[in-house]
PDB file of C-alpha atoms in Angstrom:
ATOM      1  CA  MET D   1    -130.229 127.465 -12.441  1.00 34.00           C
ATOM      2  CA  LYS D   2    -133.272 125.398 -11.193  1.00 31.00           C
ATOM      3  CA  SER D   3    -133.511 121.374 -11.847  1.00 34.00           C
ATOM      4  CA  ILE D   4    -136.227 119.129 -11.345  1.00 31.00           C
ATOM      5  CA  LEU D   5    -135.774 115.362 -10.853  1.00 32.00           C
ATOM      6  CA  PHE D   6    -138.752 113.516 -12.347  1.00 33.00           C
ATOM      7  CA  CYS D   7    -139.247 109.782 -14.184  1.00 32.00           C
ATOM      8  CA  LEU D   8    -139.843 109.718 -17.577  1.00 32.00           C
ATOM      9  CA  LEU D   9    -142.658 107.822 -18.901  1.00 32.00           C
ATOM     10  CA  GLY D  10    -144.442 106.652 -15.756  1.00 31.00           C
ATOM     11  CA  PHE D  11    -142.631 105.650 -12.309  1.00 26.00           C
ATOM     12  CA  ALA D  12    -143.742 102.011 -13.416  1.00 27.00           C
ATOM     13  CA  LEU D  13    -142.788 101.676 -16.677  1.00 30.00           C
ATOM     14  CA  LEU D  14    -139.523 103.482 -16.552  1.00 32.00           C
ATOM     15  CA  ALA D  15    -138.778 101.845 -12.814  1.00 28.00           C
ATOM     16  CA  GLY D  16    -134.781 100.459 -13.334  1.00 31.00           C
ATOM     17  CA  ILE D  17    -134.490 101.702 -16.861  1.00 33.00           C
ATOM     18  CA  PHE D  18    -134.693 105.192 -16.964  1.00 36.00           C
ATOM     19  CA  ALA D  19    -132.912 107.784 -14.556  1.00 34.00           C
ATOM     20  CA  CYS D  20    -133.802 111.196 -15.887  1.00 37.00           C
ATOM     21  CA  GLN D  21    -133.404 114.872 -15.078  1.00 38.00           C
ATOM     22  CA  ASN D  22    -135.079 117.822 -15.937  1.00 38.00           C
ATOM     23  CA  ASN D  23    -134.428 121.259 -15.927  1.00 37.00           C
ATOM     24  CA  ALA D  24    -135.230 125.072 -17.194  1.00 34.00           C
ATOM     25  CA  SER D  25    -134.162 127.428 -19.382  1.00 35.00           C
ATOM     26  CA  THR D  26    -133.596 128.905 -22.720  1.00 33.00           C
ATOM     27  CA  THR D  27    -131.557 131.564 -25.093  1.00 35.00           C
ATOM     28  CA  GLU D  28    -129.474 131.167 -28.679  1.00 37.00           C
ATOM     29  CA  LYS D  29    -126.170 130.534 -29.886  1.00 39.00           C
ATOM     30  CA  THR D  30    -122.617 127.930 -30.660  1.00 38.00           C
ATOM     31  CA  ASP D  31    -120.292 124.741 -30.121  1.00 38.00           C
ATOM     32  CA  THR D  32    -117.996 125.163 -27.553  1.00 36.00           C
ATOM     33  CA  ALA D  33    -115.190 123.009 -29.120  1.00 33.00           C
ATOM     34  CA  ALA D  34    -111.560 122.952 -28.240  1.00 33.00           C
ATOM     35  CA  ALA D  35    -108.410 120.838 -29.145  1.00 31.00           C
ATOM     36  CA  ALA D  36    -109.119 116.817 -28.528  1.00 34.00           C
ATOM     37  CA  SER D  37    -107.811 113.676 -30.106  1.00 35.00           C
ATOM     38  CA  THR D  38    -110.131 112.841 -32.949  1.00 37.00           C
ATOM     39  CA  PRO D  39    -110.839 109.658 -34.919  1.00 37.00           C
ATOM     40  CA  ALA D  40    -110.716 108.530 -38.024  1.00 36.00           C
ATOM     41  CA  ALA D  41    -113.527 110.642 -40.232  1.00 35.00           C
ATOM     42  CA  THR D  42    -116.303 108.062 -41.463  1.00 41.00           C
ATOM     43  CA  GLY D  43    -118.821 108.400 -43.924  1.00 54.00           C
ATOM     44  CA  LYS D  44    -121.584 109.849 -41.193  1.00 88.00           C
ATOM     45  CA  GLY D  45    -119.183 112.243 -40.363  1.00 95.00           C
ATOM     46  CA  ILE D  46    -117.837 113.587 -36.461  1.00 97.00           C
ATOM     47  CA  VAL D  47    -119.722 114.712 -33.272  1.00 98.00           C
ATOM     48  CA  SER D  48    -117.511 116.777 -31.082  1.00 98.00           C
ATOM     49  CA  ILE D  49    -119.287 116.810 -27.852  1.00 98.00           C
ATOM     50  CA  THR D  50    -118.137 119.470 -24.990  1.00 97.00           C
ATOM     51  CA  ILE D  51    -119.417 119.063 -21.133  1.00 96.00           C
ATOM     52  CA  ALA D  52    -118.457 121.824 -18.867  1.00 95.00           C
ATOM     53  CA  PRO D  53    -119.698 122.052 -15.889  1.00 94.00           C
ATOM     54  CA  ASP D  54    -119.216 125.529 -14.882  1.00 95.00           C
ATOM     55  CA  PHE D  55    -119.251 127.523 -18.184  1.00 96.00           C
ATOM     56  CA  PRO D  56    -121.585 130.579 -18.516  1.00 95.00           C
ATOM     57  CA  THR D  57    -123.914 131.129 -21.063  1.00 96.00           C
ATOM     58  CA  THR D  58    -122.369 134.972 -21.398  1.00 96.00           C
ATOM     59  CA  ASP D  59    -119.564 133.100 -22.536  1.00 97.00           C
ATOM     60  CA  TYR D  60    -121.093 130.974 -24.942  1.00 97.00           C
ATOM     61  CA  ASP D  61    -122.835 134.245 -26.407  1.00 97.00           C
ATOM     62  CA  LYS D  62    -119.702 135.679 -26.973  1.00 97.00           C
ATOM     63  CA  ILE D  63    -118.145 132.911 -29.149  1.00 97.00           C
ATOM     64  CA  ALA D  64    -121.307 132.826 -31.116  1.00 97.00           C
ATOM     65  CA  THR D  65    -121.456 136.445 -31.414  1.00 97.00           C
ATOM     66  CA  SER D  66    -118.013 136.696 -32.925  1.00 98.00           C
ATOM     67  CA  LEU D  67    -118.707 133.616 -34.786  1.00 97.00           C
ATOM     68  CA  MET D  68    -122.202 135.569 -36.777  1.00 96.00           C
ATOM     69  CA  GLU D  69    -120.198 138.891 -37.078  1.00 97.00           C
ATOM     70  CA  SER D  70    -116.957 137.137 -39.056  1.00 96.00           C
ATOM     71  CA  GLY D  71    -119.659 134.768 -41.484  1.00 96.00           C
ATOM     72  CA  GLU D  72    -118.153 131.473 -39.600  1.00 96.00           C
ATOM     73  CA  TRP D  73    -121.532 131.239 -37.652  1.00 95.00           C
ATOM     74  CA  THR D  74    -123.003 128.381 -39.870  1.00 92.00           C
ATOM     75  CA  LYS D  75    -119.937 127.099 -41.272  1.00 92.00           C
ATOM     76  CA  ASP D  76    -118.481 123.916 -40.989  1.00 95.00           C
ATOM     77  CA  TRP D  77    -121.155 122.484 -38.920  1.00 93.00           C
ATOM     78  CA  ALA D  78    -123.863 120.051 -40.177  1.00 95.00           C
ATOM     79  CA  TYR D  79    -125.952 120.723 -36.885  1.00 96.00           C
ATOM     80  CA  HIS D  80    -125.510 122.159 -33.770  1.00 97.00           C
ATOM     81  CA  ALA D  81    -127.176 122.063 -30.239  1.00 97.00           C
ATOM     82  CA  SER D  82    -126.585 123.158 -26.734  1.00 97.00           C
ATOM     83  CA  ALA D  83    -128.274 122.828 -23.636  1.00 97.00           C
ATOM     84  CA  VAL D  84    -127.914 124.087 -19.825  1.00 97.00           C
ATOM     85  CA  MET D  85    -126.595 122.053 -17.210  1.00 95.00           C
ATOM     86  CA  PRO D  86    -127.549 122.435 -13.442  1.00 88.00           C
ATOM     87  CA  PRO D  87    -126.751 124.099 -11.158  1.00 91.00           C
ATOM     88  CA  LYS D  88    -124.148 126.408 -13.518  1.00 93.00           C
ATOM     89  CA  GLY D  89    -123.268 123.627 -16.941  1.00 95.00           C
ATOM     90  CA  PHE D  90    -123.271 123.489 -20.780  1.00 97.00           C
ATOM     91  CA  PHE D  91    -123.339 121.237 -22.885  1.00 98.00           C
ATOM     92  CA  SER D  92    -122.577 121.429 -26.533  1.00 97.00           C
ATOM     93  CA  LEU D  93    -122.592 119.186 -29.491  1.00 98.00           C
ATOM     94  CA  GLY D  94    -121.442 120.163 -33.074  1.00 97.00           C
ATOM     95  CA  PHE D  95    -121.728 117.647 -35.711  1.00 97.00           C
ATOM     96  CA  TYR D  96    -119.260 117.539 -38.406  1.00 97.00           C
ATOM     97  CA  PRO D  97    -120.169 116.148 -42.316  1.00 95.00           C
ATOM     98  CA  SER D  98    -116.250 115.460 -42.200  1.00 94.00           C
ATOM     99  CA  GLN D  99    -112.682 115.954 -40.725  1.00 93.00           C
ATOM    100  CA  ALA D 100    -112.283 118.726 -42.954  1.00 95.00           C
ATOM    101  CA  ALA D 101    -115.065 120.743 -41.337  1.00 96.00           C
ATOM    102  CA  LEU D 102    -114.188 119.503 -37.875  1.00 96.00           C
ATOM    103  CA  ASP D 103    -110.354 121.022 -37.899  1.00 96.00           C
ATOM    104  CA  HIS D 104    -111.051 124.008 -39.564  1.00 96.00           C
ATOM    105  CA  ARG D 105    -113.617 124.818 -36.684  1.00 96.00           C
ATOM    106  CA  ARG D 106    -110.938 123.916 -34.468  1.00 96.00           C
ATOM    107  CA  GLY D 107    -108.092 126.467 -35.917  1.00 96.00           C
ATOM    108  CA  ILE D 108    -110.889 129.004 -35.685  1.00 97.00           C
ATOM    109  CA  TYR D 109    -111.629 128.129 -31.697  1.00 97.00           C
ATOM    110  CA  LYS D 110    -107.530 127.819 -31.060  1.00 96.00           C
ATOM    111  CA  ASP D 111    -107.250 131.426 -31.741  1.00 96.00           C
ATOM    112  CA  LEU D 112    -110.747 132.597 -30.902  1.00 97.00           C
ATOM    113  CA  PHE D 113    -110.962 131.775 -27.351  1.00 97.00           C
ATOM    114  CA  PRO D 114    -108.347 132.997 -26.066  1.00 97.00           C
ATOM    115  CA  LYS D 115    -108.817 136.247 -27.778  1.00 97.00           C
ATOM    116  CA  LEU D 116    -112.503 136.218 -26.640  1.00 98.00           C
ATOM    117  CA  GLY D 117    -111.213 135.486 -22.921  1.00 97.00           C
ATOM    118  CA  VAL D 118    -113.179 132.464 -22.214  1.00 97.00           C
ATOM    119  CA  ASN D 119    -111.958 128.926 -20.942  1.00 95.00           C
ATOM    120  CA  VAL D 120    -113.747 126.076 -23.070  1.00 95.00           C
ATOM    121  CA  PRO D 121    -113.035 122.614 -22.003  1.00 95.00           C
ATOM    122  CA  ALA D 122    -111.727 120.405 -24.424  1.00 95.00           C
ATOM    123  CA  PRO D 123    -114.758 118.611 -26.340  1.00 96.00           C
ATOM    124  CA  GLN D 124    -114.714 114.808 -26.871  1.00 97.00           C
ATOM    125  CA  ILE D 125    -114.527 113.472 -30.271  1.00 97.00           C
ATOM    126  CA  TYR D 126    -116.349 110.396 -31.790  1.00 97.00           C
ATOM    127  CA  GLU D 127    -117.110 108.989 -34.875  1.00 96.00           C
ATOM    128  CA  VAL D 128    -121.246 109.276 -35.969  1.00 97.00           C
ATOM    129  CA  HIS D 129    -123.024 105.875 -36.550  1.00 96.00           C
ATOM    130  CA  ASN D 130    -126.602 107.336 -37.316  1.00 95.00           C
ATOM    131  CA  PHE D 131    -128.204 110.487 -37.536  1.00 94.00           C
ATOM    132  CA  ILE D 132    -131.653 111.513 -37.997  1.00 94.00           C
ATOM    133  CA  ALA D 133    -132.632 114.987 -38.981  1.00 93.00           C
ATOM    134  CA  GLY D 134    -136.712 115.833 -38.342  1.00 91.00           C
ATOM    135  CA  ASP D 135    -139.022 118.299 -38.608  1.00 86.00           C
ATOM    136  CA  GLY D 136    -137.577 122.219 -38.112  1.00 87.00           C
ATOM    137  CA  ALA D 137    -133.902 120.695 -37.049  1.00 90.00           C
ATOM    138  CA  GLY D 138    -132.850 124.809 -37.497  1.00 89.00           C
ATOM    139  CA  VAL D 139    -135.377 126.255 -35.507  1.00 92.00           C
ATOM    140  CA  LYS D 140    -135.083 126.013 -31.852  1.00 93.00           C
ATOM    141  CA  PRO D 141    -138.490 125.377 -29.909  1.00 93.00           C
ATOM    142  CA  ALA D 142    -139.863 127.438 -27.035  1.00 92.00           C
ATOM    143  CA  ALA D 143    -139.972 124.335 -24.602  1.00 93.00           C
ATOM    144  CA  GLY D 144    -137.194 122.346 -26.330  1.00 95.00           C
ATOM    145  CA  PHE D 145    -134.707 120.136 -24.617  1.00 93.00           C
ATOM    146  CA  LEU D 146    -131.859 118.063 -25.141  1.00 96.00           C
ATOM    147  CA  VAL D 147    -131.718 114.224 -24.244  1.00 95.00           C
ATOM    148  CA  HIS D 148    -128.000 112.600 -23.774  1.00 96.00           C
ATOM    149  CA  PHE D 149    -128.547 108.827 -23.228  1.00 93.00           C
ATOM    150  CA  THR D 150    -125.858 107.116 -21.973  1.00 87.00           C
ATOM    151  CA  VAL D 151    -126.271 103.680 -22.477  1.00 90.00           C
ATOM    152  CA  ASP D 152    -125.301 100.501 -21.232  1.00 82.00           C
ATOM    153  CA  GLY D 153    -123.537  98.090 -23.837  1.00 83.00           C
ATOM    154  CA  MET D 154    -125.759  98.765 -26.847  1.00 94.00           C
ATOM    155  CA  SER D 155    -123.732  97.617 -30.079  1.00 96.00           C
ATOM    156  CA  ALA D 156    -124.367  98.458 -33.328  1.00 95.00           C
ATOM    157  CA  GLU D 157    -126.258  95.566 -33.674  1.00 96.00           C
ATOM    158  CA  LYS D 158    -128.681  96.345 -31.085  1.00 96.00           C
ATOM    159  CA  TYR D 159    -129.040 100.017 -31.886  1.00 96.00           C
ATOM    160  CA  ASP D 160    -129.700  99.237 -35.580  1.00 96.00           C
ATOM    161  CA  ALA D 161    -132.308  96.249 -34.152  1.00 97.00           C
ATOM    162  CA  ILE D 162    -133.920  98.945 -32.047  1.00 97.00           C
ATOM    163  CA  ILE D 163    -134.147 101.633 -35.398  1.00 96.00           C
ATOM    164  CA  ALA D 164    -135.525  98.855 -36.994  1.00 97.00           C
ATOM    165  CA  ALA D 165    -138.632  97.930 -34.521  1.00 97.00           C
ATOM    166  CA  LEU D 166    -138.732 101.757 -33.851  1.00 97.00           C
ATOM    167  CA  GLU D 167    -139.590 101.803 -37.643  1.00 96.00           C
ATOM    168  CA  ALA D 168    -142.149  98.414 -37.797  1.00 98.00           C
ATOM    169  CA  ALA D 169    -143.760 100.003 -35.144  1.00 97.00           C
ATOM    170  CA  GLY D 170    -144.632 103.404 -36.961  1.00 96.00           C
ATOM    171  CA  ALA D 171    -142.354 105.630 -34.097  1.00 96.00           C
ATOM    172  CA  GLY D 172    -138.932 106.397 -36.925  1.00 95.00           C
ATOM    173  CA  ALA D 173    -139.763 109.434 -37.031  1.00 94.00           C
ATOM    174  CA  PRO D 174    -141.286 110.259 -33.572  1.00 96.00           C
ATOM    175  CA  ALA D 175    -143.295 113.745 -33.450  1.00 95.00           C
ATOM    176  CA  GLY D 176    -141.652 116.426 -31.537  1.00 96.00           C
ATOM    177  CA  ARG D 177    -138.078 114.949 -32.479  1.00 97.00           C
ATOM    178  CA  ILE D 178    -136.165 117.262 -34.317  1.00 95.00           C
ATOM    179  CA  TYR D 179    -132.820 115.304 -34.312  1.00 96.00           C
ATOM    180  CA  HIS D 180    -131.059 112.529 -33.424  1.00 96.00           C
ATOM    181  CA  ILE D 181    -127.330 111.217 -33.197  1.00 97.00           C
ATOM    182  CA  ALA D 182    -126.156 108.084 -32.593  1.00 97.00           C
ATOM    183  CA  TYR D 183    -122.221 107.885 -31.785  1.00 97.00           C
ATOM    184  CA  LYS D 184    -119.532 105.414 -31.346  1.00 96.00           C
ATOM    185  CA  THR D 185    -117.821 105.350 -27.588  1.00 94.00           C
ATOM    186  CA  ASP D 186    -115.387 102.110 -26.124  1.00 93.00           C
ATOM    187  CA  ALA D 187    -118.324 100.947 -24.684  1.00 91.00           C
ATOM    188  CA  GLY D 188    -120.875 100.805 -27.056  1.00 94.00           C
ATOM    189  CA  LEU D 189    -123.206 103.661 -28.596  1.00 96.00           C
ATOM    190  CA  ASN D 190    -124.511 106.335 -27.002  1.00 96.00           C
ATOM    191  CA  VAL D 191    -127.597 108.820 -28.113  1.00 97.00           C
ATOM    192  CA  VAL D 192    -128.349 112.553 -28.349  1.00 97.00           C
ATOM    193  CA  ASP D 193    -132.006 113.508 -29.165  1.00 97.00           C
ATOM    194  CA  VAL D 194    -133.637 117.057 -29.563  1.00 97.00           C
ATOM    195  CA  PHE D 195    -137.129 117.227 -28.799  1.00 97.00           C
ATOM    196  CA  ASP D 196    -139.458 120.048 -28.646  1.00 96.00           C
ATOM    197  CA  SER D 197    -141.513 118.997 -25.634  1.00 94.00           C
ATOM    198  CA  GLU D 198    -141.653 116.850 -22.957  1.00 87.00           C
ATOM    199  CA  ALA D 199    -144.855 115.624 -23.650  1.00 90.00           C
ATOM    200  CA  ASN D 200    -144.010 114.213 -27.563  1.00 94.00           C
ATOM    201  CA  PHE D 201    -140.547 112.393 -25.465  1.00 93.00           C
ATOM    202  CA  LYS D 202    -143.180 111.096 -23.476  1.00 89.00           C
ATOM    203  CA  ALA D 203    -145.070 109.374 -25.981  1.00 93.00           C
ATOM    204  CA  PHE D 204    -142.294 108.372 -27.687  1.00 95.00           C
ATOM    205  CA  GLY D 205    -141.167 106.586 -24.443  1.00 92.00           C
ATOM    206  CA  ASN D 206    -144.155 104.396 -24.731  1.00 94.00           C
ATOM    207  CA  THR D 207    -143.093 102.541 -27.676  1.00 96.00           C
ATOM    208  CA  LEU D 208    -139.396 102.966 -27.257  1.00 95.00           C
ATOM    209  CA  VAL D 209    -139.380 100.917 -23.400  1.00 92.00           C
ATOM    210  CA  PRO D 210    -140.340  97.931 -24.037  1.00 95.00           C
ATOM    211  CA  ILE D 211    -137.968  97.616 -27.602  1.00 96.00           C
ATOM    212  CA  LEU D 212    -135.225  98.652 -25.116  1.00 94.00           C
ATOM    213  CA  GLN D 213    -136.127  96.154 -23.142  1.00 92.00           C
ATOM    214  CA  ALA D 214    -136.745  93.386 -25.633  1.00 95.00           C
ATOM    215  CA  ASN D 215    -133.344  94.248 -27.072  1.00 95.00           C
ATOM    216  CA  GLY D 216    -132.161  94.019 -23.594  1.00 94.00           C
ATOM    217  CA  VAL D 217    -130.509  97.690 -23.287  1.00 94.00           C
ATOM    218  CA  GLN D 218    -130.993  99.806 -20.484  1.00 91.00           C
ATOM    219  CA  ALA D 219    -130.314 103.694 -21.363  1.00 91.00           C
ATOM    220  CA  GLN D 220    -130.084 106.913 -18.642  1.00 87.00           C
ATOM    221  CA  PRO D 221    -131.735 109.697 -20.388  1.00 87.00           C
ATOM    222  CA  ASN D 222    -130.307 113.257 -18.938  1.00 90.00           C
ATOM    223  CA  LEU D 223    -132.890 115.969 -19.720  1.00 93.00           C
ATOM    224  CA  TYR D 224    -131.580 119.710 -20.220  1.00 95.00           C
ATOM    225  CA  PRO D 225    -133.339 122.625 -21.241  1.00 95.00           C
ATOM    226  CA  LEU D 226    -132.216 123.660 -24.836  1.00 96.00           C
ATOM    227  CA  TYR D 227    -130.066 126.619 -25.365  1.00 97.00           C
ATOM    228  CA  ASN D 228    -129.561 126.881 -29.038  1.00 96.00           C
ATOM    229  CA  VAL D 229    -129.950 125.256 -32.267  1.00 95.00           C
ATOM    230  CA  ALA D 230    -128.204 125.892 -35.742  1.00 94.00           C
ATOM    231  CA  MET D 231    -127.926 124.420 -38.951  1.00 92.00           C
ATOM    232  CA  GLY D 232    -125.128 124.318 -41.387  1.00 88.00           C
ATOM    233  CA  GLY D 233    -125.200 126.268 -44.306  1.00 67.00           C
TER     234      GLY D 233
END
């Protein structure tokens, strides 16, 4: 997998704020989650994030195909996105509306993974603070990518202020963003966005970066070529 390091939103604008990574690839299929300790569910749901540094897309495809054949593919999730990480890793996100939905999916995986002979790292489970679904959330764009932001000390209050400022600036629902999830960690909120193109993400950044600066927030986005998306059904 080829990877190309680049700075988003203009080299001068992002110096000291964003260190970005871009890669290339595409395809289709499912959330690779395994057992892990789970926080109490909130009204906005739970997100399961699996980061596998060495996980072939063929194993993902095996899991997805089996779930499709059994009719379980779109059950449980509210949303799913997966992406390829260089040089041979994989990023998978499953957003669940309830604890019961997450538990049901984990029960399926417990039996399915050994049967298929796939080794999936245990996911990290987080409470969701906010989510925003854009147009076409269930359709994988040809040039789409997933952006995983790790943010330095972003409290819920700062996040809410940033969202309010984006809305006031007319960027609450930026062009090309098909999904947004903010989730809680011990160090503060982190964010995952799914965009349909680099150009739309850069355009959004022209508004986002000054607002982050004004709120004293530094964020490092890691960009990964989108492999698959799915909406629950």
